[in-house]
Each structure stands twice: as C-alpha cells, then as structure tokens.
PDB file of C-alpha atoms in Angstrom:
ATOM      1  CA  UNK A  23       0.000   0.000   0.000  1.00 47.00           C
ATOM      2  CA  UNK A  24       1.596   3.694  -1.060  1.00 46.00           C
ATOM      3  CA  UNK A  25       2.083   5.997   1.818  1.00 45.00           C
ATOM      4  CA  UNK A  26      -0.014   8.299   0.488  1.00 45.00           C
ATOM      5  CA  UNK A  27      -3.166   5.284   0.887  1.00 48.00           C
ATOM      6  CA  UNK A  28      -2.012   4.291   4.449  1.00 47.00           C
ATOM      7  CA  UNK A  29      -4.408   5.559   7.318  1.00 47.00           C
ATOM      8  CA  UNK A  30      -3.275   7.749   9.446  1.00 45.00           C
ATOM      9  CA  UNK A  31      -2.669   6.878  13.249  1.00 46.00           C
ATOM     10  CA  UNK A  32      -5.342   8.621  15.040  1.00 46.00           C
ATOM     11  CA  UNK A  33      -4.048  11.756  17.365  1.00 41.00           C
ATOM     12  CA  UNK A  34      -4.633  11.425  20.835  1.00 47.00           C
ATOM     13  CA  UNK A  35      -5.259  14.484  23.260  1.00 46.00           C
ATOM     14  CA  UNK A  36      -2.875  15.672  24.980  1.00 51.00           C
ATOM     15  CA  UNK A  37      -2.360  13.558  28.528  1.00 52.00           C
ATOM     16  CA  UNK A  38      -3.836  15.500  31.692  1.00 62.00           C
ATOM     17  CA  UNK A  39      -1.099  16.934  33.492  1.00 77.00           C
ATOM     18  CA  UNK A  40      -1.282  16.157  37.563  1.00 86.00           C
ATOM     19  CA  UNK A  41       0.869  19.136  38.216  1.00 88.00           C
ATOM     20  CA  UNK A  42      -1.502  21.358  36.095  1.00 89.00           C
ATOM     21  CA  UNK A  43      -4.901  20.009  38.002  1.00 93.00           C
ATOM     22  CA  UNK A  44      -2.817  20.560  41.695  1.00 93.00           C
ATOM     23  CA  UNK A  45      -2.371  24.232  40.090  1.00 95.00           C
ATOM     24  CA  UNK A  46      -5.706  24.874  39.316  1.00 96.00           C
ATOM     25  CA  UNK A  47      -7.206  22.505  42.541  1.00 96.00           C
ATOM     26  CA  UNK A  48      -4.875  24.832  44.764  1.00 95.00           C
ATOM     27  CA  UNK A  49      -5.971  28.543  42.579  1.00 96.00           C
ATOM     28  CA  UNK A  50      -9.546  27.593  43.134  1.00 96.00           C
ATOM     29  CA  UNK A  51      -9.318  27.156  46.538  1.00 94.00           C
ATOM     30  CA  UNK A  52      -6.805  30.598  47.329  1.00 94.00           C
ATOM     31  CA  UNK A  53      -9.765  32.433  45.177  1.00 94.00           C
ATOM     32  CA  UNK A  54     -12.791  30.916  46.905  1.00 91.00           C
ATOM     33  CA  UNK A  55     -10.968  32.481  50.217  1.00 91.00           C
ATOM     34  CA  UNK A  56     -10.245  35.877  48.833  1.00 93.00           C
ATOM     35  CA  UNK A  57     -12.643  36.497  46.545  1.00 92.00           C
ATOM     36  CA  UNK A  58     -16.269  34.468  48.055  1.00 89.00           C
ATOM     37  CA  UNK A  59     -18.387  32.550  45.812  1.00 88.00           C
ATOM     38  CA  UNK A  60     -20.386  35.361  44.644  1.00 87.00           C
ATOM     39  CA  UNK A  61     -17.368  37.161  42.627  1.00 93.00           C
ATOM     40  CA  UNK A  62     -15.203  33.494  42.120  1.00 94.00           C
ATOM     41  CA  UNK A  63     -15.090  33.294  38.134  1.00 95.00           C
ATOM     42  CA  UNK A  64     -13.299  30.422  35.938  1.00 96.00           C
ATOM     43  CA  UNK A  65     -11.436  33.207  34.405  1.00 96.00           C
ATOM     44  CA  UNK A  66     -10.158  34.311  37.788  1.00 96.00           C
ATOM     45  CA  UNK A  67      -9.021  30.609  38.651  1.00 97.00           C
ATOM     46  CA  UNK A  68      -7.063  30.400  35.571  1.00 96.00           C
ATOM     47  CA  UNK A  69      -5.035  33.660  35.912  1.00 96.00           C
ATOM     48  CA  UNK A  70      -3.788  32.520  39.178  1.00 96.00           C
ATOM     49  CA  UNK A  71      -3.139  28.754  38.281  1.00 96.00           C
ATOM     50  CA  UNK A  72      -1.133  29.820  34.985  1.00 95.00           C
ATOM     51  CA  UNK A  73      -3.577  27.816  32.569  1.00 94.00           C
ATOM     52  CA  UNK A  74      -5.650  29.199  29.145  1.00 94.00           C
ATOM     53  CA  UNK A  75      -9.681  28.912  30.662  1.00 93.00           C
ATOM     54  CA  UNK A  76     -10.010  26.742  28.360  1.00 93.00           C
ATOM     55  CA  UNK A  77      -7.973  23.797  30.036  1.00 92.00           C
ATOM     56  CA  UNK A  78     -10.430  24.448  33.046  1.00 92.00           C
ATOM     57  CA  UNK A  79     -13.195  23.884  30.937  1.00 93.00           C
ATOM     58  CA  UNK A  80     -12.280  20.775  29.219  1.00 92.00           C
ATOM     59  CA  UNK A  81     -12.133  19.720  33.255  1.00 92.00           C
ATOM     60  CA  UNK A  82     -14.981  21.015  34.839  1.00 94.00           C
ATOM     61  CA  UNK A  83     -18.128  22.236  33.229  1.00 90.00           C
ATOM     62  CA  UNK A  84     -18.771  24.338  35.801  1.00 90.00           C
ATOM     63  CA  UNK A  85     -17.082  26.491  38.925  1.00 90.00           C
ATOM     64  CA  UNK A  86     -19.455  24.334  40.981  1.00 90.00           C
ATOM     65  CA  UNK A  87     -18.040  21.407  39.925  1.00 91.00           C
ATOM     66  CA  UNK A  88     -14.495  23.015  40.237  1.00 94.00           C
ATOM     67  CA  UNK A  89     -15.156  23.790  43.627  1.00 93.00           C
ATOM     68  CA  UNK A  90     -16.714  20.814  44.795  1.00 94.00           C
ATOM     69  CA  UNK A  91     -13.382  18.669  43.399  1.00 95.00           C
ATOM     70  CA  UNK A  92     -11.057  21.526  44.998  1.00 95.00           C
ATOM     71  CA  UNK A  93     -12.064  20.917  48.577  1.00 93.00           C
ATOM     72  CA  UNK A  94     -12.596  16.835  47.500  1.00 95.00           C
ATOM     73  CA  UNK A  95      -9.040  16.444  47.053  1.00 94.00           C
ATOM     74  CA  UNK A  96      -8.501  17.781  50.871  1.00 94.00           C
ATOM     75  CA  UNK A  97     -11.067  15.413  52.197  1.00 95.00           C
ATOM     76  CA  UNK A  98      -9.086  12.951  50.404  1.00 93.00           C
ATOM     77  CA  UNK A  99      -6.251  14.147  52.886  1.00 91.00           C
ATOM     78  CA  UNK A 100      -8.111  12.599  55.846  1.00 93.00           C
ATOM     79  CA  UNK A 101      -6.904   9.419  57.467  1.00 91.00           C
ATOM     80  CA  UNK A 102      -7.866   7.079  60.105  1.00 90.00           C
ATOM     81  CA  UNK A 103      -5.128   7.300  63.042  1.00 87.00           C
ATOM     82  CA  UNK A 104      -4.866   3.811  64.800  1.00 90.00           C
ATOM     83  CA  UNK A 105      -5.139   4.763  68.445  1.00 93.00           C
ATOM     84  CA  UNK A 106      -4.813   1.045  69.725  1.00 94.00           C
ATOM     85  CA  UNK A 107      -8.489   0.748  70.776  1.00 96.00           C
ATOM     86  CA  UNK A 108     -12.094   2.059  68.942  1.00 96.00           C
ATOM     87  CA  UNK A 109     -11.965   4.694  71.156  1.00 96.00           C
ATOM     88  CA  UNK A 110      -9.052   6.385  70.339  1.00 96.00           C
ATOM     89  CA  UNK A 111      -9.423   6.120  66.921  1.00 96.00           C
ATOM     90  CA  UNK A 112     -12.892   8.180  66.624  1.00 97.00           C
ATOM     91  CA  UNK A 113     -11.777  10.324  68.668  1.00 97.00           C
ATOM     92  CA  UNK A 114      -8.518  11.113  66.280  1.00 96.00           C
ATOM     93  CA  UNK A 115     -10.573  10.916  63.322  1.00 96.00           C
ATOM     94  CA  UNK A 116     -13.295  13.579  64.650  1.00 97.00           C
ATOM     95  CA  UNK A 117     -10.233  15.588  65.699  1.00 97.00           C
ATOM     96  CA  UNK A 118      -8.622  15.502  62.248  1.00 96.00           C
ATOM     97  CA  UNK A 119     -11.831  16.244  60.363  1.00 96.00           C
ATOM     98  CA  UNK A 120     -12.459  19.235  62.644  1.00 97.00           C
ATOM     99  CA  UNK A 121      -8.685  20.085  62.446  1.00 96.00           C
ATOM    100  CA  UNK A 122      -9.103  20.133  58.475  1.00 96.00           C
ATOM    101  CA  UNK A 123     -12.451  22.280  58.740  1.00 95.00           C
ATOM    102  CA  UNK A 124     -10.763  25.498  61.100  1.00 94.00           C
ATOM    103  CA  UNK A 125      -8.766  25.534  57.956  1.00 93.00           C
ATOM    104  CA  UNK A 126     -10.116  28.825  55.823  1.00 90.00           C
ATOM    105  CA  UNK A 127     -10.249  27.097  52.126  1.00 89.00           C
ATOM    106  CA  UNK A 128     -11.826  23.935  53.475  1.00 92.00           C
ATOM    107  CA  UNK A 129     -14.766  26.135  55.642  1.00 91.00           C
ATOM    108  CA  UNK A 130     -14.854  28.667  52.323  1.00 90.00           C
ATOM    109  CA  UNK A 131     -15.463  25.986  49.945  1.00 89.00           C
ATOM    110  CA  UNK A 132     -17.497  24.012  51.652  1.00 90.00           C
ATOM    111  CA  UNK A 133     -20.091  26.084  53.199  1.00 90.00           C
ATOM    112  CA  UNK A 134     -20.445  28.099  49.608  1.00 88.00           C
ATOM    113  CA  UNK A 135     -21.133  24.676  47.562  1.00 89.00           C
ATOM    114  CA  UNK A 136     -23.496  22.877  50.288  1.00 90.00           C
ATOM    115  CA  UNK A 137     -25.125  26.481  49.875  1.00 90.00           C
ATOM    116  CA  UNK A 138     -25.581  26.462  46.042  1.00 89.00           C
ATOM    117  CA  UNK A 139     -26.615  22.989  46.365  1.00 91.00           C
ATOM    118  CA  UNK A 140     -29.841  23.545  47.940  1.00 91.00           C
ATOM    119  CA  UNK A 141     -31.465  24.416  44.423  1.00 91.00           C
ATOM    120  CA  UNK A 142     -29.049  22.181  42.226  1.00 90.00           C
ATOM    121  CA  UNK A 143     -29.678  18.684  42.751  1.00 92.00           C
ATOM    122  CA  UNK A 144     -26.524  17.444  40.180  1.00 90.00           C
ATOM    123  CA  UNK A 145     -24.434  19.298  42.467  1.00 91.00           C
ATOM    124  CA  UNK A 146     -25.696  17.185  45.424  1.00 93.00           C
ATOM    125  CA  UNK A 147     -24.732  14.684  43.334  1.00 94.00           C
ATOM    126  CA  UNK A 148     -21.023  15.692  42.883  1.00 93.00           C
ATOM    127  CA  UNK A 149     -20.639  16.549  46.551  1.00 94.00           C
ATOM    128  CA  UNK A 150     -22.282  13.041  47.746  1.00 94.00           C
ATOM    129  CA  UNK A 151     -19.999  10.867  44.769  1.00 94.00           C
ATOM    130  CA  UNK A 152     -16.781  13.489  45.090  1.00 94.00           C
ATOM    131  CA  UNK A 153     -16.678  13.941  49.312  1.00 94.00           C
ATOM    132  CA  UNK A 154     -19.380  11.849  51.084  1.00 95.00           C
ATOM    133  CA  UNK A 155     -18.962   8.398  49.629  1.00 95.00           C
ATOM    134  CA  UNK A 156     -15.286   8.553  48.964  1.00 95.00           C
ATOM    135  CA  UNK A 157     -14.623   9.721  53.186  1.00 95.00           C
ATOM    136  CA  UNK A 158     -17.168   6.646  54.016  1.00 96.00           C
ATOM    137  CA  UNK A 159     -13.622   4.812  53.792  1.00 95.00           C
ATOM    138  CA  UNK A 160     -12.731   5.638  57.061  1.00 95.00           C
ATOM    139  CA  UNK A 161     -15.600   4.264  58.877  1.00 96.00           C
ATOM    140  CA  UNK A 162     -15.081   1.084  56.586  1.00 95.00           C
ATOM    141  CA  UNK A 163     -11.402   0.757  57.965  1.00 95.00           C
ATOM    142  CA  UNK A 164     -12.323   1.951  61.542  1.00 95.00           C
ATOM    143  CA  UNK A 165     -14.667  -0.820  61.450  1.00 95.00           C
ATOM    144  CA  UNK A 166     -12.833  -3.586  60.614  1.00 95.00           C
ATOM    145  CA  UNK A 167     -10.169  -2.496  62.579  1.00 95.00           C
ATOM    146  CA  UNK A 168     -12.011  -2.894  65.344  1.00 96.00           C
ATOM    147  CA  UNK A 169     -13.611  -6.540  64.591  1.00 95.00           C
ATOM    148  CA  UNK A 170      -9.927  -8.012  64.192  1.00 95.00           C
ATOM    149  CA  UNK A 171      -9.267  -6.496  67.483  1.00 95.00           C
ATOM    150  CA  UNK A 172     -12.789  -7.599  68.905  1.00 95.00           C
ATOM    151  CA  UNK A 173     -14.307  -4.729  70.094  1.00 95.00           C
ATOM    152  CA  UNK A 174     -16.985  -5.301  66.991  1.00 94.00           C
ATOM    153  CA  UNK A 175     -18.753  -7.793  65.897  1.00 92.00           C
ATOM    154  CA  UNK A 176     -18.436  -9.018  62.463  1.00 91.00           C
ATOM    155  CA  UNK A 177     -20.324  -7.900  59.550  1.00 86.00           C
ATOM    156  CA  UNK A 178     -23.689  -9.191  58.542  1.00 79.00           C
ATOM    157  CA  UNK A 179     -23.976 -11.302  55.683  1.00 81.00           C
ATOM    158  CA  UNK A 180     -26.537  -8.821  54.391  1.00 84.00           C
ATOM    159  CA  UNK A 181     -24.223  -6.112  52.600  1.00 84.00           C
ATOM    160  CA  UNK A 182     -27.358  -4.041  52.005  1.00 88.00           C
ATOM    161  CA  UNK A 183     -27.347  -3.841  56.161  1.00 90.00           C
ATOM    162  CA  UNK A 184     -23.885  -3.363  56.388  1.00 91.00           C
ATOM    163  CA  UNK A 185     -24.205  -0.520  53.759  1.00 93.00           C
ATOM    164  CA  UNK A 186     -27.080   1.102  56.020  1.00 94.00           C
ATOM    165  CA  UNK A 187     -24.619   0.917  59.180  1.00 94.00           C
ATOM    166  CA  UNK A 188     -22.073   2.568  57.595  1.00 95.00           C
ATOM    167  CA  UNK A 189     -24.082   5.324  56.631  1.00 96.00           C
ATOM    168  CA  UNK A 190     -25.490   5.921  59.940  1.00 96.00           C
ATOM    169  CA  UNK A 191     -21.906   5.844  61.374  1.00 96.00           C
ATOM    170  CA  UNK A 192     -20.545   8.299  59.230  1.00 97.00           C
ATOM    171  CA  UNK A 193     -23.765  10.811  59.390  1.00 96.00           C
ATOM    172  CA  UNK A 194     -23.860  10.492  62.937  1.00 97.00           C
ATOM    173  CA  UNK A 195     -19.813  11.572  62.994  1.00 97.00           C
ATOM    174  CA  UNK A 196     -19.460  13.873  59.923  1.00 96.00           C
ATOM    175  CA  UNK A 197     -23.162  15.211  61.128  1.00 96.00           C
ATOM    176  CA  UNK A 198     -21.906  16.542  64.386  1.00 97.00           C
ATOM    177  CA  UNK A 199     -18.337  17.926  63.719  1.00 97.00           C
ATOM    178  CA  UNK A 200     -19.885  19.825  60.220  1.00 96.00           C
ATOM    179  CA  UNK A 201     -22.718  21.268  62.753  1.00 96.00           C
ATOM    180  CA  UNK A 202     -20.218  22.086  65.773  1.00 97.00           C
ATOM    181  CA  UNK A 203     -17.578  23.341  63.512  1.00 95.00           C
ATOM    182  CA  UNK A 204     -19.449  25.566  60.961  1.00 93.00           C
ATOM    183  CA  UNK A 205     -22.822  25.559  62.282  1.00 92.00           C
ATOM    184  CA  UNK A 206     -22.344  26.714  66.150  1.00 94.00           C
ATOM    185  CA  UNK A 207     -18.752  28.011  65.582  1.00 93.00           C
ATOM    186  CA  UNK A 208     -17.966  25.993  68.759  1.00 95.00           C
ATOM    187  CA  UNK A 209     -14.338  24.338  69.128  1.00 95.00           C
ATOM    188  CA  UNK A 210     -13.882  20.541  68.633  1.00 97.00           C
ATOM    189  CA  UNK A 211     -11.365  19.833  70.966  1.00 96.00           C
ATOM    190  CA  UNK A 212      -9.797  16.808  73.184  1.00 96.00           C
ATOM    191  CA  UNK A 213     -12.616  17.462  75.701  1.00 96.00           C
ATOM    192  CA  UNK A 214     -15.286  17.626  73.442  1.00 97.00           C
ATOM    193  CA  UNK A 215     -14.111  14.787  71.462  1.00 97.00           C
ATOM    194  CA  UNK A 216     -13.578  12.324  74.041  1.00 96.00           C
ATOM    195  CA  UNK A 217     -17.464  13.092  75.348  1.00 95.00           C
ATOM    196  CA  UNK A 218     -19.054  12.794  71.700  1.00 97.00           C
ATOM    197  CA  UNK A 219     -16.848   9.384  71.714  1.00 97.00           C
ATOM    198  CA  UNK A 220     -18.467   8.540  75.124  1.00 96.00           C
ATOM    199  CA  UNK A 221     -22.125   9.232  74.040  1.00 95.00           C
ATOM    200  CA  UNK A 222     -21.659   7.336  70.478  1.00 95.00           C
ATOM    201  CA  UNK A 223     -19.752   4.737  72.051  1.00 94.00           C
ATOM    202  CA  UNK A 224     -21.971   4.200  75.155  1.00 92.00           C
ATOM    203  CA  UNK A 225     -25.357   6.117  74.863  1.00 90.00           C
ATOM    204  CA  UNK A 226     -26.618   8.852  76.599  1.00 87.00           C
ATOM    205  CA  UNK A 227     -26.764   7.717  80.275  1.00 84.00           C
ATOM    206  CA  UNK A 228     -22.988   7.678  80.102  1.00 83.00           C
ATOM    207  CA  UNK A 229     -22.468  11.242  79.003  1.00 82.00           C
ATOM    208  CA  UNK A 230     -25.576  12.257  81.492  1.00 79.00           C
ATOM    209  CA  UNK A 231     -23.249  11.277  84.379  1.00 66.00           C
ATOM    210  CA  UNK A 232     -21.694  14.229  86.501  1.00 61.00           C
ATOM    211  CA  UNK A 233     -18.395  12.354  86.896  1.00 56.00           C
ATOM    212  CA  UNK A 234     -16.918  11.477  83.282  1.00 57.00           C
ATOM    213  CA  UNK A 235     -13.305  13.013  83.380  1.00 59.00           C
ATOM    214  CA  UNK A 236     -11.437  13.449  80.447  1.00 61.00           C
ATOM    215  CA  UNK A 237      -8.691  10.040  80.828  1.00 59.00           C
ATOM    216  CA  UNK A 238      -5.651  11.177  81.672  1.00 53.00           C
ATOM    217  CA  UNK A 239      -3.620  10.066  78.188  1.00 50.00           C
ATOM    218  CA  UNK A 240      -5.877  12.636  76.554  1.00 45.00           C
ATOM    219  CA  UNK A 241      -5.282  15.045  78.577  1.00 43.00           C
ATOM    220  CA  UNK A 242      -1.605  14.757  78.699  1.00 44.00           C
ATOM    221  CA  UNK A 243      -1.527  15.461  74.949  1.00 43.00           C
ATOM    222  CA  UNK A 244      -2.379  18.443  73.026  1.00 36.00           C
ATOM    223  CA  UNK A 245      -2.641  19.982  69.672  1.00 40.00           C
ATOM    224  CA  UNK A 246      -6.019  19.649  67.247  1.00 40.00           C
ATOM    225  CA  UNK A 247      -5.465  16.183  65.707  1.00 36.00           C
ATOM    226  CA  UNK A 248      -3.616  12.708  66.255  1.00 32.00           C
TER     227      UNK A 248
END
C-alpha cells in the first residue's frame, strides 16, 4: 500500500497533566478564600493557576463542579489514626476532620457549595460521589479495625445492612463535627471529642453522668489532631 493510501494513526489528546490540576485545585481554593463565591469566576481561577480557561473547561463544566473537586481532594487528605483501641481512633478521626475544617479554604469551599446545592440537585450529586462516599472509607477501615481487634462484631452477611450501618456511622460523625464546627462556631477539641466518643460509644446515660473526666492520656496530649 503507497504511503499516500495508508491511514493515518489517530491523534490522541494531549495527557492531563497532575501538576496542572494541583495548580488549578490549589488557585480555586486561594480564590474561593479571597474572593467568596459570589465574585469566584473560571477566568479568575485560571489567571492565578497559569492555565488558558479553556484547560479548566475541558475539566470542569462548571465552577461548581471546580469547587466541589477543589475541597474533595482535601477530604481525600483525611486518614484514620490507629489509636490502639475504637476509642481512640474516633476520637482522632473527629479531631482531624475538625482540624481540616478550622482551615479557611476547606470552611470557604465548603459552606459556599453545600449552599448552592440547595437548588441544584446534580451538584448534590457531585458533593455526595466526590466527598461523602469517597470519606465513608474511614468508617469502613475503623470498622474492621475494630472486629480483628474484637471490640466489633463481624459484619452481617446482608451487605445491604452493612451498607445502612455505615451510613449511619458516618452521618452520625461527619453530622456533628460539620454542625459544631461551621454551624455553632464551637471548638472541637480533646474534651469535646472524648465526650461525643463517650455518648456514640456508650449512649446517653454515660455522658448524662456528673463524673466522666477526660482520661488522663488525653489530657496529657495536646494539639487539634492525632
């Protein structure tokens, strides 16, 4: 066959550069805080990140979507400290997770795309695929840990039950740092930790007790996470 009647190889697109999505991950986020939601534009995000817009857009269709994979990749930050007992390791989870909230483009981003997602049901979507799902990892590992060790009891053989306890575990967790971190503005700290641990752990009677002093390992240690 002549050259000339040969097909020619099909061009592929250029490959996605990790360095370039870090760029624009880390732009989005630095805008978000200095900027607000309100006057955040893709055009702004790809000034500071180096990038033509139109690299952004061939990523994300939206800033929503932008925005929503910007504070994603800091979730994805999160992991499950292994305390030696269940105990110890919610409690240095829930201190890590509130630890990564007090930071400013973590709060920014994700109070201004849980607010825009109150009238946009795909971008419930994104947030519940991009953040919740993918963080329901931890109580998947804190779990099992805790079965080889014995303070759990194995798994059902019913994985849609299993499914439905994980969810409850991680609402009832990521449910009360979001609300005492962004909601009430409160502090998540050893103290507060270790008696949220106490009432998930052991119901309300034991938190309704006068005398439940902080143990004295936690309170030999400081700083916001473990």
């Amino acid at each position: 066959m002549a050259a000339a009647d040969r097909p020619c190889p099909q061009r592929r697109g250029r490959p996605r550069s990790a360095a370039a999505d870090r760029a624009i991950l880390d732009a989005t986020r630095a805008a978000l805080v200095d900027l607000g939601w309100s006057r955040l534009t893709m055009s702004e995000v790809a000034h500071r990140a180096g990038v033509a817009k139109t690299t952004l857009y061939r990523r994300w269709a939206a800033k929503s979507e932008l925005v929503v994979d910007a504070v994603a990749v800091l979730f994805d930050e999160l992991e499950l400290p292994d305390g030696g007992s269940l105990r110890a390791d919610v409690e240095g989870v829930v201190l890590s997770f509130a630890a990564l909230l007090r930071r400013p483009e973590t709060k920014t981003a994700l109070m201004a795309v849980l607010a825009e997602s109150t009238t946009d049901e795909a971008l419930r979507q994104r947030i519940r695929s991009a953040i919740v799902d993918r963080q329901k990892r931890l109580v998947l590992a804190g779990r099992a840990r805790a079965q080889q060790r014995g303070e759990l009891p194995p798994d059902s053989s019913d994985d849609g039950e299993t499914a439905r306890v994980v969810d409850l575990i991680f609402d009832v967790i990521a449910g009360a740092v979001v609300h005492r971190s962004l909601v009430s503005d409160r502090p998540v700290d050893r103290s507060w930790a270790h008696h949220f641990t106490t009432l998930l752990l052991e119901g309300l009677g034991a938190v309704s007790s006068p005398a439940d002093p902080l143990p004295e390992r936690a309170t030999q240690k400081t700083g916001g996470s473990v």
